[in-house]
Every structure is written in structure tokens, then in C-alpha cells.
Amino acid sequence: QMERRGIALVAPGPTPPALHRMWKVSGLVATHARRRVASSTASWLRWSGGVAGGSAHDSSTSHEPHGTADGRGRQQGKQRSPAHRANSPVRHARTAASMPKYDEGWEEKEREPPAPGERVKALRRQLRDEAIAGRSGPLEDTFGRRHNYLRISLTEKCNLRCLYCMPEEGIDLTAKDELLSADEVVRIARLFVANGVDKIRLTGGEPTVRPDLEEIIRRLRALTGLRDIAITTNGLTLHRNLDALQAAGLTHVNISLDTLVPPKFELLTRRRGHDRVLKSIDRAVELGYDPVKVNVVLMRGVNDDELLDFVEMTREKPINVRFIEFMPFDGNKFEEKKVVSYCEAKERILEKYPSLTRMRDHKSEVAKNYEVDGHRGTVSFVTSMTDHFCGGCNRLRIMADGNLKVCLFDQGEVSLRDAMRGGASDDELMDVVGKAVGNKKAKHAGMSDLQNMENRSMIRIGG
């Protein structure tokens, strides 16, 4: 072939026998390859004819003379066995055509295994659903925590403007008709008490500015199974109506007071009235509340210099001073350096009161409680920032607009007001509550994360 193309072959001498054998083998390989191509082409023609509807090229209907060989040396007219026909390309094509249709891309999705992250998420969802299904009631979460303590905010209004609670520019108040009515408050309370709540705390805003406060307390007192009705107040006007509130059924009192210095009180609250708050504390003691709890938000450089003065308040009176770590909320200008930790505060108190001793606390207790020898009252530390107490949390919150908040620092909320006004039955309402409680996390985020998360201002959550 090379000579025919004009290529001269020049050999120095006789061709070696090995080269003859190589040429012979290459010729055989080329011949075999041509036959394979011819056979494949003929087979494709027969298959395509069969798929198109049984053309004359199908071997079973061929009109070629019997005994004619194809490229493989097979007899084209020879009938094939039933098993061979059953496995023929024609049969496969017809079978595939009769199979159900699936969405485009289905096979590809089936072949791709889920990513490791998706598998973990799916497992977590499965475990959470199983945990929710295994709960003893709607107020038990997936970590076995039973919530028997409900905090209800009655209003967003307040007669003070505390720096850590309300932004300096104020807030846009929720319209009155969008706040819970007394009937709605009592209905929610009734359902929660029926499901295990035995303590309700009324908060705000400032709950004493709500004109129907006494009525609400009286109606709550009538609920079978409710043991405690408490209030958290700034104490500005409490001394005026505390007698009536006690008669209605109020069993516990918390009063917020962040300084014992009147001028500093005006700086922190942007209002006057320090003497009236002290008067309310004294009136609560006179009416037999034991202890009267005084909440103090400790802020470095603001009131931490009064730490020991507050402890001294507990010497002669049944007062429980509760030092609360500064927490981040919208508009309160939180800075981590302003936080006075529980450990630091305790060490400073121990220097003057070395008999400061830890008391035995219930698992669900918010504070770490201490007593000092010779003091009638006690000292406590609420350590949300440096030593959370999420493992024993038994509290849920209803805000003034009817939203349920399962954790103080959880951004998720669900509206019970909308469900009630939409005609939800008691069972449907508790289903909403149960789903929210079932999604409660094991613990809230740490301090460094919380200060970068959006949350309501404290006055709109409820103290």
C-alpha cells in the first residue's frame, strides 16, 4: 500500500522472519476489526427497525435467503430461541416505554447521596419529632423541662425610662386594641394552669399603670391549681394600692431599684420618685411579704460601687436583694465591659461579709441564693450572662401583644392573640403552645453572640 501511495520502501537486505510474522498478525487484526464494525452496524439497523415498529430488518422477519451469513458468520435466517427474544433490545425498548414517568432529574437525585450536613439536620429533626411525640404534655419540651411558671406582660407603658430597659428615644407602643384584653389574659392563664402552671408573674412595662390590674389578679386567684400570683414593678405607685392587690390575691412582690442615691436614680430612670420606691418596699414589708425581692441590675461604673450598701439592706428587713447581670436588649447600649460578673460581685461582698454562704436552691431556681450571718434577709445573683441556668428553666413568657416567647433571648415568637381572635378552640390554642415549647432550645446563646442578635427592648418583652 505504501508503494501505491508513492512511498518507497528501502530495505538494506533480506526481510527478517519476525517482521513477516508481525505484518501477518496486523493484517488479521485489521480484518477482524472490519468484521466487528460491519456486525455492529447490522445489529443497530435491526434494533432500530424493531423499535420503529418491527421493520423487515428484524431477524425474525428477514426475507433474505436462508443460510446467508452476516459479518460474524451467523446465519441471518436462523430463528432465535425464546429466551434470546425475551432479552432482545426490542423487548427492552417496549418495556421501558411502558414504565411510569418520573419528574425530570429524578434519577440523578436518587443517585446523589445527601450531604453530611443534610443527614445531620434530618437526624436532628427526626429525634426532635420523636421527643415531641413522647412528651407528657404541651408544656414539656424535648429536654424534659416542665414549664410551671408563666410570666404575662400586661402593658408596654411605663412611668419611668430606665436606661437598660427603654431606648432613650422611646418606643412605638402597640395600639391598645392589639394588646391582650383582661378576658384574653385570663383565658390564656386558665389553659396554662390546666396544663401544669402553678405560678404566674404579672409584668410590664409597668403593670400598675393598667387600670384593671386588681380585677385580673382577682380572676386569676379563682383558678384552681394556681398557687402563686406575683408582680414585678418599679414601685413608684405600688404603696397606694398594694393593700387592695393583696386582698385580691397577690402573693409575691418584686420591686426594681438600681440605686440608693436619689440623684443617681433620676439619672438612671430619667424621672423623680426614689423616695416613693423606698416607701413601697417598706409597705410591702409591713403587709407581711417575706421576702420582698429587690431587683438590682449591676452596671460597672454606674452602680457597682453600691454593692455593699444593698447587702446592708438585708440586715434588719426580710428583703432579698437580687443582683442581676447586665443583659443586651434593643436600645439599651449594652457593652460587655459594663457586665459585673457573679463571681466578681460575690468576691467583693465576701471581703466585708465573710459569712456569705450558699443556700440550697431548687433545680429551677433562677438565682444563686446566699445568706449572711446576722442578716434577716438574703442576697442572690442572677447570672444569665456568665453562668446560665437554662438546664432547669421552667419559665414561659406572654408579651403584652399576645406573643408567646419560650426564652427571653429567643427571637422566635408565636401569636396567641391572633389564634384566639381567629376563633381557635382551647385545644387548638394549646396545640400552638405545644409546638412552640417543643422547639425550645437547650440553652440560649453566649454573651458575645447575644449582643449581636436582634431582640425586643426589655420594656416590650416584660421584666
Short mmCIF file of C-alpha atoms in Angstrom, two decimals:
data_model
loop_
_atom_site.label_atom_id
_atom_site.label_comp_id
_atom_site.label_asym_id
_atom_site.label_seq_id
_atom_site.Cartn_x
_atom_site.Cartn_y
_atom_site.Cartn_z
CA GLN A 1 0.00 0.00 0.00
CA MET A 2 2.86 2.38 0.75
CA GLU A 3 4.33 1.78 -2.69
CA ARG A 4 0.98 2.60 -4.33
CA ARG A 5 0.98 5.94 -2.45
CA GLY A 6 4.43 6.74 -3.82
CA ILE A 7 6.37 5.91 -0.71
CA ALA A 8 9.49 3.91 -1.46
CA LEU A 9 10.46 1.12 0.84
CA VAL A 10 14.18 0.69 1.06
CA ALA A 11 15.48 -2.36 2.82
CA PRO A 12 19.20 -2.88 3.41
CA GLY A 13 18.83 -6.61 3.00
CA PRO A 14 16.50 -9.60 3.26
CA THR A 15 13.37 -9.08 5.47
CA PRO A 16 13.71 -10.85 8.82
CA PRO A 17 11.18 -13.69 9.55
CA ALA A 18 9.98 -11.84 12.67
CA LEU A 19 8.87 -8.86 10.59
CA HIS A 20 6.91 -11.16 8.27
CA ARG A 21 5.08 -12.59 11.26
CA MET A 22 4.29 -9.08 12.59
CA TRP A 23 2.79 -7.98 9.28
CA LYS A 24 0.67 -11.12 9.12
CA VAL A 25 -0.73 -10.57 12.63
CA SER A 26 -1.54 -6.89 11.93
CA GLY A 27 -3.44 -7.90 8.82
CA LEU A 28 -5.53 -10.38 10.76
CA VAL A 29 -6.31 -7.73 13.41
CA ALA A 30 -7.44 -5.25 10.74
CA THR A 31 -9.70 -7.85 9.09
CA HIS A 32 -11.28 -8.74 12.45
CA ALA A 33 -11.92 -5.06 13.20
CA ARG A 34 -13.71 -4.54 9.87
CA ARG A 35 -15.96 -7.51 10.58
CA ARG A 36 -16.81 -6.14 14.06
CA VAL A 37 -17.83 -2.78 12.63
CA ALA A 38 -20.00 -4.41 9.98
CA SER A 39 -21.66 -6.66 12.56
CA SER A 40 -22.40 -3.74 14.91
CA THR A 41 -23.88 -1.69 12.07
CA ALA A 42 -26.15 -4.55 11.00
CA SER A 43 -27.28 -5.14 14.59
CA TRP A 44 -28.09 -1.44 15.06
CA LEU A 45 -30.18 -1.45 11.87
CA ARG A 46 -32.16 -4.49 13.10
CA TRP A 47 -32.73 -2.94 16.58
CA SER A 48 -33.78 0.46 15.21
CA GLY A 49 -36.18 -1.21 12.82
CA GLY A 50 -37.71 -3.18 15.69
CA VAL A 51 -38.19 -0.13 17.88
CA ALA A 52 -39.84 1.69 14.98
CA GLY A 53 -42.47 -0.98 14.77
CA GLY A 54 -40.95 -4.24 13.53
CA SER A 55 -39.26 -3.50 10.21
CA ALA A 56 -38.02 -6.04 7.67
CA HIS A 57 -34.57 -5.75 9.19
CA ASP A 58 -35.65 -7.67 12.30
CA SER A 59 -34.03 -11.10 12.11
CA SER A 60 -37.30 -12.82 12.94
CA THR A 61 -38.97 -11.39 9.77
CA SER A 62 -35.99 -11.25 7.41
CA HIS A 63 -36.64 -12.16 3.75
CA GLU A 64 -33.01 -12.80 2.95
CA PRO A 65 -32.21 -16.33 1.71
CA HIS A 66 -31.82 -18.88 4.46
CA GLY A 67 -28.20 -19.56 5.27
CA THR A 68 -26.79 -16.12 4.36
CA ALA A 69 -24.01 -15.21 6.80
CA ASP A 70 -23.70 -11.81 8.46
CA GLY A 71 -20.43 -10.13 9.45
CA ARG A 72 -19.95 -12.54 12.36
CA GLY A 73 -20.53 -15.60 10.22
CA ARG A 74 -24.00 -16.20 11.76
CA GLN A 75 -26.93 -17.39 9.72
CA GLN A 76 -29.33 -14.41 9.38
CA GLY A 77 -32.33 -16.55 8.62
CA LYS A 78 -31.88 -18.73 11.68
CA GLN A 79 -34.68 -18.44 14.27
CA ARG A 80 -33.52 -17.34 17.73
CA SER A 81 -34.55 -19.01 20.96
CA PRO A 82 -37.47 -17.62 23.03
CA ALA A 83 -35.02 -16.65 25.80
CA HIS A 84 -32.95 -14.65 23.33
CA ARG A 85 -36.07 -12.88 22.01
CA ALA A 86 -37.14 -12.09 25.57
CA ASN A 87 -33.87 -10.30 26.19
CA SER A 88 -33.75 -8.54 22.83
CA PRO A 89 -33.29 -4.78 22.52
CA VAL A 90 -36.80 -4.50 21.09
CA ARG A 91 -38.32 -6.01 24.22
CA HIS A 92 -36.22 -3.75 26.45
CA ALA A 93 -37.36 -0.71 24.47
CA ARG A 94 -41.05 -1.69 24.76
CA THR A 95 -40.67 -2.39 28.49
CA ALA A 96 -39.03 0.98 29.07
CA ALA A 97 -41.81 2.72 27.16
CA SER A 98 -44.40 1.12 29.45
CA MET A 99 -42.68 2.22 32.69
CA PRO A 100 -44.22 5.11 34.69
CA LYS A 101 -42.84 8.56 34.02
CA TYR A 102 -40.93 10.45 36.69
CA ASP A 103 -40.05 14.10 37.06
CA GLU A 104 -37.07 15.23 35.08
CA GLY A 105 -33.89 14.79 37.04
CA TRP A 106 -35.40 12.14 39.36
CA GLU A 107 -32.79 9.51 38.58
CA GLU A 108 -29.99 11.99 39.19
CA LYS A 109 -31.45 12.97 42.56
CA GLU A 110 -31.80 9.35 43.55
CA ARG A 111 -28.18 8.64 42.73
CA GLU A 112 -26.80 11.58 44.73
CA PRO A 113 -26.43 10.80 48.45
CA PRO A 114 -27.42 13.62 50.82
CA ALA A 115 -24.63 15.86 52.02
CA PRO A 116 -23.30 15.11 55.53
CA GLY A 117 -24.80 18.35 56.87
CA GLU A 118 -28.23 17.47 55.48
CA ARG A 119 -28.07 14.00 57.04
CA VAL A 120 -27.32 15.55 60.44
CA LYS A 121 -30.20 18.01 60.07
CA ALA A 122 -32.57 15.22 59.08
CA LEU A 123 -31.48 13.14 62.08
CA ARG A 124 -31.99 16.09 64.41
CA ARG A 125 -35.48 16.68 63.01
CA GLN A 126 -36.32 13.02 63.48
CA LEU A 127 -35.06 12.98 67.07
CA ARG A 128 -36.89 16.23 67.85
CA ASP A 129 -40.15 14.90 66.40
CA GLU A 130 -39.79 11.71 68.43
CA ALA A 131 -39.06 13.72 71.57
CA ILE A 132 -42.09 15.95 70.97
CA ALA A 133 -44.29 12.91 70.48
CA GLY A 134 -43.02 11.41 73.74
CA ARG A 135 -43.74 14.44 75.92
CA SER A 136 -46.13 14.20 78.85
CA GLY A 137 -47.94 17.40 77.87
CA PRO A 138 -47.74 20.58 75.78
CA LEU A 139 -45.69 22.43 78.43
CA GLU A 140 -42.85 19.91 78.49
CA ASP A 141 -40.05 20.49 76.00
CA THR A 142 -37.86 17.93 74.26
CA PHE A 143 -35.25 18.15 77.02
CA GLY A 144 -37.68 17.05 79.72
CA ARG A 145 -38.13 20.52 81.21
CA ARG A 146 -41.65 21.08 82.53
CA HIS A 147 -42.78 24.68 82.49
CA ASN A 148 -44.89 25.55 85.52
CA TYR A 149 -44.07 29.28 85.65
CA LEU A 150 -45.76 31.78 83.32
CA ARG A 151 -44.83 35.45 83.02
CA ILE A 152 -47.52 37.68 81.50
CA SER A 153 -46.79 41.26 80.44
CA LEU A 154 -49.90 43.41 80.86
CA THR A 155 -48.69 46.57 79.13
CA GLU A 156 -45.82 48.21 77.28
CA LYS A 157 -46.35 51.53 79.06
CA CYS A 158 -44.18 52.66 81.96
CA ASN A 159 -43.91 55.75 84.14
CA LEU A 160 -40.09 55.51 84.22
CA ARG A 161 -37.48 55.49 81.44
CA CYS A 162 -34.76 53.21 82.79
CA LEU A 163 -31.60 53.21 80.64
CA TYR A 164 -31.28 49.41 80.38
CA CYS A 165 -34.97 48.87 79.69
CA MET A 166 -36.20 51.54 77.28
CA PRO A 167 -34.29 53.24 74.45
CA GLU A 168 -33.63 56.93 75.03
CA GLU A 169 -35.81 57.87 72.07
CA GLY A 170 -38.68 55.79 73.46
CA ILE A 171 -40.59 53.06 71.62
CA ASP A 172 -43.56 52.82 69.28
CA LEU A 173 -46.28 51.49 71.54
CA THR A 174 -48.59 48.76 70.30
CA ALA A 175 -52.13 50.02 69.70
CA LYS A 176 -54.45 49.40 72.63
CA ASP A 177 -56.82 47.15 70.65
CA GLU A 178 -53.84 44.95 69.73
CA LEU A 179 -52.94 44.28 73.37
CA LEU A 180 -54.46 41.40 75.29
CA SER A 181 -57.74 42.18 77.00
CA ALA A 182 -58.43 41.05 80.56
CA ASP A 183 -60.58 38.21 79.21
CA GLU A 184 -57.80 37.04 76.90
CA VAL A 185 -55.23 37.20 79.72
CA VAL A 186 -57.46 35.09 81.96
CA ARG A 187 -58.22 32.60 79.18
CA ILE A 188 -54.53 32.05 78.48
CA ALA A 189 -53.83 31.73 82.19
CA ARG A 190 -56.66 29.21 82.63
CA LEU A 191 -55.31 26.98 79.85
CA PHE A 192 -51.75 27.11 81.15
CA VAL A 193 -52.85 26.37 84.71
CA ALA A 194 -54.91 23.42 83.44
CA ASN A 195 -51.69 22.08 81.90
CA GLY A 196 -49.47 22.40 84.95
CA VAL A 197 -48.60 26.07 85.56
CA ASP A 198 -48.85 26.90 89.28
CA LYS A 199 -47.11 30.30 89.32
CA ILE A 200 -47.94 33.42 87.30
CA ARG A 201 -45.98 36.67 87.40
CA LEU A 202 -47.52 39.89 86.04
CA THR A 203 -45.01 42.26 84.43
CA GLY A 204 -44.80 45.15 82.01
CA GLY A 205 -43.93 47.83 81.11
CA GLU A 206 -45.23 48.81 84.50
CA PRO A 207 -48.21 46.60 85.43
CA THR A 208 -49.58 49.08 88.00
CA VAL A 209 -50.43 51.57 85.23
CA ARG A 210 -53.05 49.16 83.94
CA PRO A 211 -56.40 50.17 85.48
CA ASP A 212 -57.83 46.62 85.57
CA LEU A 213 -54.83 45.10 87.37
CA GLU A 214 -56.82 44.37 90.55
CA GLU A 215 -59.60 42.69 88.53
CA ILE A 216 -57.12 40.49 86.67
CA ILE A 217 -55.48 39.37 89.92
CA ARG A 218 -58.87 38.55 91.45
CA ARG A 219 -59.87 36.45 88.44
CA LEU A 220 -56.53 34.64 88.40
CA ARG A 221 -56.91 33.86 92.11
CA ALA A 222 -60.07 31.91 91.26
CA LEU A 223 -58.17 29.45 89.02
CA THR A 224 -57.93 26.04 90.64
CA GLY A 225 -54.32 24.86 90.82
CA LEU A 226 -52.69 28.30 90.72
CA ARG A 227 -50.54 28.64 93.83
CA ASP A 228 -48.64 31.93 93.39
CA ILE A 229 -49.52 35.29 91.80
CA ALA A 230 -46.52 37.63 91.73
CA ILE A 231 -45.83 41.08 90.35
CA THR A 232 -42.66 42.81 89.16
CA THR A 233 -42.97 46.60 89.50
CA ASN A 234 -40.85 49.72 89.68
CA GLY A 235 -42.65 50.54 92.94
CA LEU A 236 -43.35 54.14 92.01
CA THR A 237 -47.07 53.94 92.86
CA LEU A 238 -47.29 50.49 94.47
CA HIS A 239 -47.66 51.83 98.01
CA ARG A 240 -51.00 53.38 97.04
CA ASN A 241 -52.79 50.19 96.03
CA LEU A 242 -50.74 47.31 97.45
CA ASP A 243 -53.33 46.66 100.17
CA ALA A 244 -56.05 46.18 97.57
CA LEU A 245 -53.84 44.00 95.38
CA GLN A 246 -53.01 41.79 98.36
CA ALA A 247 -56.70 41.43 99.15
CA ALA A 248 -57.34 40.44 95.53
CA GLY A 249 -54.82 37.62 95.81
CA LEU A 250 -51.29 38.96 95.16
CA THR A 251 -48.84 36.65 96.94
CA HIS A 252 -45.34 37.86 95.90
CA VAL A 253 -43.73 41.24 95.21
CA ASN A 254 -40.57 42.15 93.26
CA ILE A 255 -39.54 45.81 93.18
CA SER A 256 -36.85 47.17 90.87
CA LEU A 257 -34.38 49.62 92.39
CA ASP A 258 -30.92 50.12 90.91
CA THR A 259 -29.52 52.75 93.25
CA LEU A 260 -29.85 54.02 96.79
CA VAL A 261 -28.72 57.51 95.76
CA PRO A 262 -31.64 59.83 94.77
CA PRO A 263 -29.73 61.93 92.20
CA LYS A 264 -28.43 58.78 90.52
CA PHE A 265 -32.00 57.42 90.47
CA GLU A 266 -33.05 60.39 88.35
CA LEU A 267 -30.08 59.80 86.05
CA LEU A 268 -30.91 56.10 85.57
CA THR A 269 -34.69 56.42 85.26
CA ARG A 270 -34.96 59.94 83.77
CA ARG A 271 -37.69 60.59 86.36
CA ARG A 272 -38.03 61.51 90.03
CA GLY A 273 -39.55 59.28 92.70
CA HIS A 274 -36.75 57.50 94.58
CA ASP A 275 -38.46 58.12 97.93
CA ARG A 276 -41.72 56.61 96.67
CA VAL A 277 -39.97 53.38 95.66
CA LEU A 278 -38.47 53.05 99.15
CA LYS A 279 -41.92 53.70 100.59
CA SER A 280 -43.37 50.84 98.53
CA ILE A 281 -40.63 48.48 99.77
CA ASP A 282 -41.41 49.40 103.36
CA ARG A 283 -45.15 48.98 102.79
CA ALA A 284 -44.63 45.50 101.35
CA VAL A 285 -42.62 44.55 104.45
CA GLU A 286 -45.38 45.92 106.69
CA LEU A 287 -48.01 43.85 104.87
CA GLY A 288 -46.06 40.69 105.60
CA TYR A 289 -44.47 39.88 102.24
CA ASP A 290 -41.48 37.74 103.11
CA PRO A 291 -39.24 38.14 101.35
CA VAL A 292 -39.72 41.39 99.48
CA LYS A 293 -37.49 40.94 96.45
CA VAL A 294 -35.48 43.96 95.26
CA ASN A 295 -34.04 43.66 91.74
CA VAL A 296 -30.74 45.46 91.10
CA VAL A 297 -29.20 45.49 87.60
CA LEU A 298 -25.47 45.82 88.24
CA MET A 299 -23.58 48.01 85.76
CA ARG A 300 -19.88 48.71 86.04
CA GLY A 301 -19.15 52.36 86.61
CA VAL A 302 -22.82 53.08 87.27
CA ASN A 303 -23.95 51.41 90.48
CA ASP A 304 -21.42 48.67 91.31
CA ASP A 305 -19.98 50.99 93.95
CA GLU A 306 -23.24 50.47 95.94
CA LEU A 307 -22.90 46.70 96.11
CA LEU A 308 -22.23 46.57 99.85
CA ASP A 309 -24.89 49.19 100.63
CA PHE A 310 -27.53 46.93 99.07
CA VAL A 311 -26.30 43.96 101.11
CA GLU A 312 -26.69 46.06 104.22
CA MET A 313 -30.40 46.50 103.36
CA THR A 314 -30.90 42.85 104.25
CA ARG A 315 -29.69 43.20 107.84
CA GLU A 316 -32.92 44.27 109.56
CA LYS A 317 -35.62 43.57 106.97
CA PRO A 318 -36.85 40.43 105.14
CA ILE A 319 -35.50 41.71 101.84
CA ASN A 320 -33.94 39.53 99.16
CA VAL A 321 -31.56 41.73 97.15
CA ARG A 322 -31.10 40.20 93.71
CA PHE A 323 -28.05 41.34 91.75
CA ILE A 324 -28.79 40.86 88.04
CA GLU A 325 -26.06 40.79 85.42
CA PHE A 326 -26.47 43.47 82.75
CA MET A 327 -28.06 41.90 79.65
CA PRO A 328 -28.29 43.02 75.99
CA PHE A 329 -31.63 44.18 74.60
CA ASP A 330 -32.55 46.51 71.77
CA GLY A 331 -31.70 50.10 72.55
CA ASN A 332 -30.05 49.64 75.98
CA LYS A 333 -26.49 50.43 74.78
CA PHE A 334 -25.11 47.15 76.08
CA GLU A 335 -21.33 46.80 76.40
CA GLU A 336 -19.63 43.67 77.64
CA LYS A 337 -17.25 45.71 79.79
CA LYS A 338 -20.25 47.01 81.78
CA VAL A 339 -21.10 43.50 82.99
CA VAL A 340 -20.19 42.86 86.63
CA SER A 341 -19.98 39.08 86.82
CA TYR A 342 -21.46 36.99 89.59
CA CYS A 343 -18.01 35.81 90.66
CA GLU A 344 -16.63 39.32 90.88
CA ALA A 345 -19.63 40.63 92.83
CA LYS A 346 -19.52 37.69 95.23
CA GLU A 347 -15.81 38.14 95.93
CA ARG A 348 -16.29 41.81 96.69
CA ILE A 349 -19.10 41.01 99.13
CA LEU A 350 -17.05 38.29 100.82
CA GLU A 351 -14.35 40.80 101.68
CA LYS A 352 -16.77 42.57 104.04
CA TYR A 353 -19.16 39.71 104.80
CA PRO A 354 -17.02 36.55 105.03
CA SER A 355 -20.00 34.58 106.39
CA LEU A 356 -21.74 34.79 102.99
CA THR A 357 -22.94 31.21 102.47
CA ARG A 358 -24.69 29.48 99.58
CA MET A 359 -28.22 28.26 100.31
CA ARG A 360 -29.84 25.11 98.97
CA ASP A 361 -31.60 26.04 95.72
CA HIS A 362 -34.32 24.27 93.77
CA LYS A 363 -33.29 22.97 90.36
CA SER A 364 -35.49 25.51 88.60
CA GLU A 365 -34.34 28.46 90.72
CA VAL A 366 -33.24 31.42 88.60
CA ALA A 367 -30.88 32.90 91.18
CA LYS A 368 -27.96 31.64 93.21
CA ASN A 369 -29.07 32.43 96.77
CA TYR A 370 -26.86 33.32 99.74
CA GLU A 371 -27.33 34.25 103.36
CA VAL A 372 -25.20 36.34 105.71
CA ASP A 373 -24.91 35.58 109.41
CA GLY A 374 -26.99 38.00 111.46
CA HIS A 375 -28.99 39.26 108.49
CA ARG A 376 -32.75 38.77 108.33
CA GLY A 377 -32.78 38.96 104.55
CA THR A 378 -30.76 37.25 101.82
CA VAL A 379 -28.61 38.04 98.78
CA SER A 380 -28.98 36.48 95.34
CA PHE A 381 -27.24 36.59 91.96
CA VAL A 382 -28.99 36.19 88.60
CA THR A 383 -26.20 35.02 86.28
CA SER A 384 -27.73 34.99 82.79
CA MET A 385 -24.52 36.18 81.10
CA THR A 386 -21.68 34.35 82.85
CA ASP A 387 -23.33 31.17 84.17
CA HIS A 388 -26.65 30.40 82.52
CA PHE A 389 -29.32 28.33 84.27
CA CYS A 390 -31.05 27.02 81.14
CA GLY A 391 -30.90 23.37 82.21
CA GLY A 392 -33.56 23.92 84.88
CA CYS A 393 -35.59 26.57 83.06
CA ASN A 394 -39.31 26.31 83.82
CA ARG A 395 -40.45 29.71 82.51
CA LEU A 396 -42.51 30.89 79.54
CA ARG A 397 -43.45 34.45 78.62
CA ILE A 398 -46.58 36.00 77.17
CA MET A 399 -45.96 39.55 75.97
CA ALA A 400 -48.49 42.36 76.08
CA ASP A 401 -49.38 41.89 72.40
CA GLY A 402 -50.14 38.21 72.98
CA ASN A 403 -46.95 36.72 71.55
CA LEU A 404 -45.51 33.66 73.27
CA LYS A 405 -41.76 33.73 73.87
CA VAL A 406 -40.31 30.45 75.12
CA CYS A 407 -36.95 32.01 76.04
CA LEU A 408 -36.02 35.55 76.99
CA PHE A 409 -33.28 35.58 74.34
CA ASP A 410 -35.07 33.58 71.64
CA GLN A 411 -36.04 35.61 68.57
CA GLY A 412 -38.86 33.21 67.73
CA GLU A 413 -42.40 34.19 68.76
CA VAL A 414 -45.89 32.90 68.07
CA SER A 415 -49.08 34.94 68.43
CA LEU A 416 -51.69 33.52 70.77
CA ARG A 417 -53.74 36.70 70.36
CA ASP A 418 -54.17 36.10 66.63
CA ALA A 419 -55.08 32.46 67.25
CA MET A 420 -57.74 33.41 69.81
CA ARG A 421 -59.20 36.19 67.70
CA GLY A 422 -59.18 33.86 64.73
CA GLY A 423 -61.58 31.52 66.55
CA ALA A 424 -59.15 28.86 67.80
CA SER A 425 -60.59 26.43 70.33
CA ASP A 426 -58.83 25.74 73.63
CA ASP A 427 -57.32 22.55 72.20
CA GLU A 428 -56.13 24.34 69.07
CA LEU A 429 -54.61 27.10 71.17
CA MET A 430 -52.67 24.60 73.27
CA ASP A 431 -51.51 22.86 70.09
CA VAL A 432 -49.91 26.17 69.06
CA VAL A 433 -48.31 26.46 72.50
CA GLY A 434 -47.12 22.85 72.45
CA LYS A 435 -45.37 23.25 69.10
CA ALA A 436 -43.58 26.40 70.30
CA VAL A 437 -42.46 24.74 73.54
CA GLY A 438 -41.34 21.68 71.58
CA ASN A 439 -38.94 23.88 69.61
CA LYS A 440 -37.33 25.44 72.68
CA LYS A 441 -33.55 25.16 72.55
CA ALA A 442 -31.36 23.56 75.20
CA LYS A 443 -29.80 26.91 76.09
CA HIS A 444 -29.53 30.46 74.86
CA ALA A 445 -26.50 31.87 73.05
CA GLY A 446 -23.47 33.21 74.85
CA MET A 447 -22.88 36.85 75.78
CA SER A 448 -20.72 37.66 72.75
CA ASP A 449 -23.41 36.34 70.40
CA LEU A 450 -26.39 37.81 72.23
CA GLN A 451 -25.15 41.37 71.92
CA ASN A 452 -25.14 40.98 68.12
CA MET A 453 -28.61 39.42 67.90
CA GLU A 454 -31.82 41.36 67.38
CA ASN A 455 -34.29 41.21 70.24
CA ARG A 456 -37.10 43.35 71.56
CA SER A 457 -36.38 46.07 74.08
CA MET A 458 -36.92 44.86 77.61
CA ILE A 459 -40.00 47.03 78.10
CA ARG A 460 -41.73 45.29 75.17
CA ILE A 461 -40.79 41.81 76.39
CA GLY A 462 -41.79 42.24 80.01
CA GLY A 463 -39.45 42.37 83.00
#
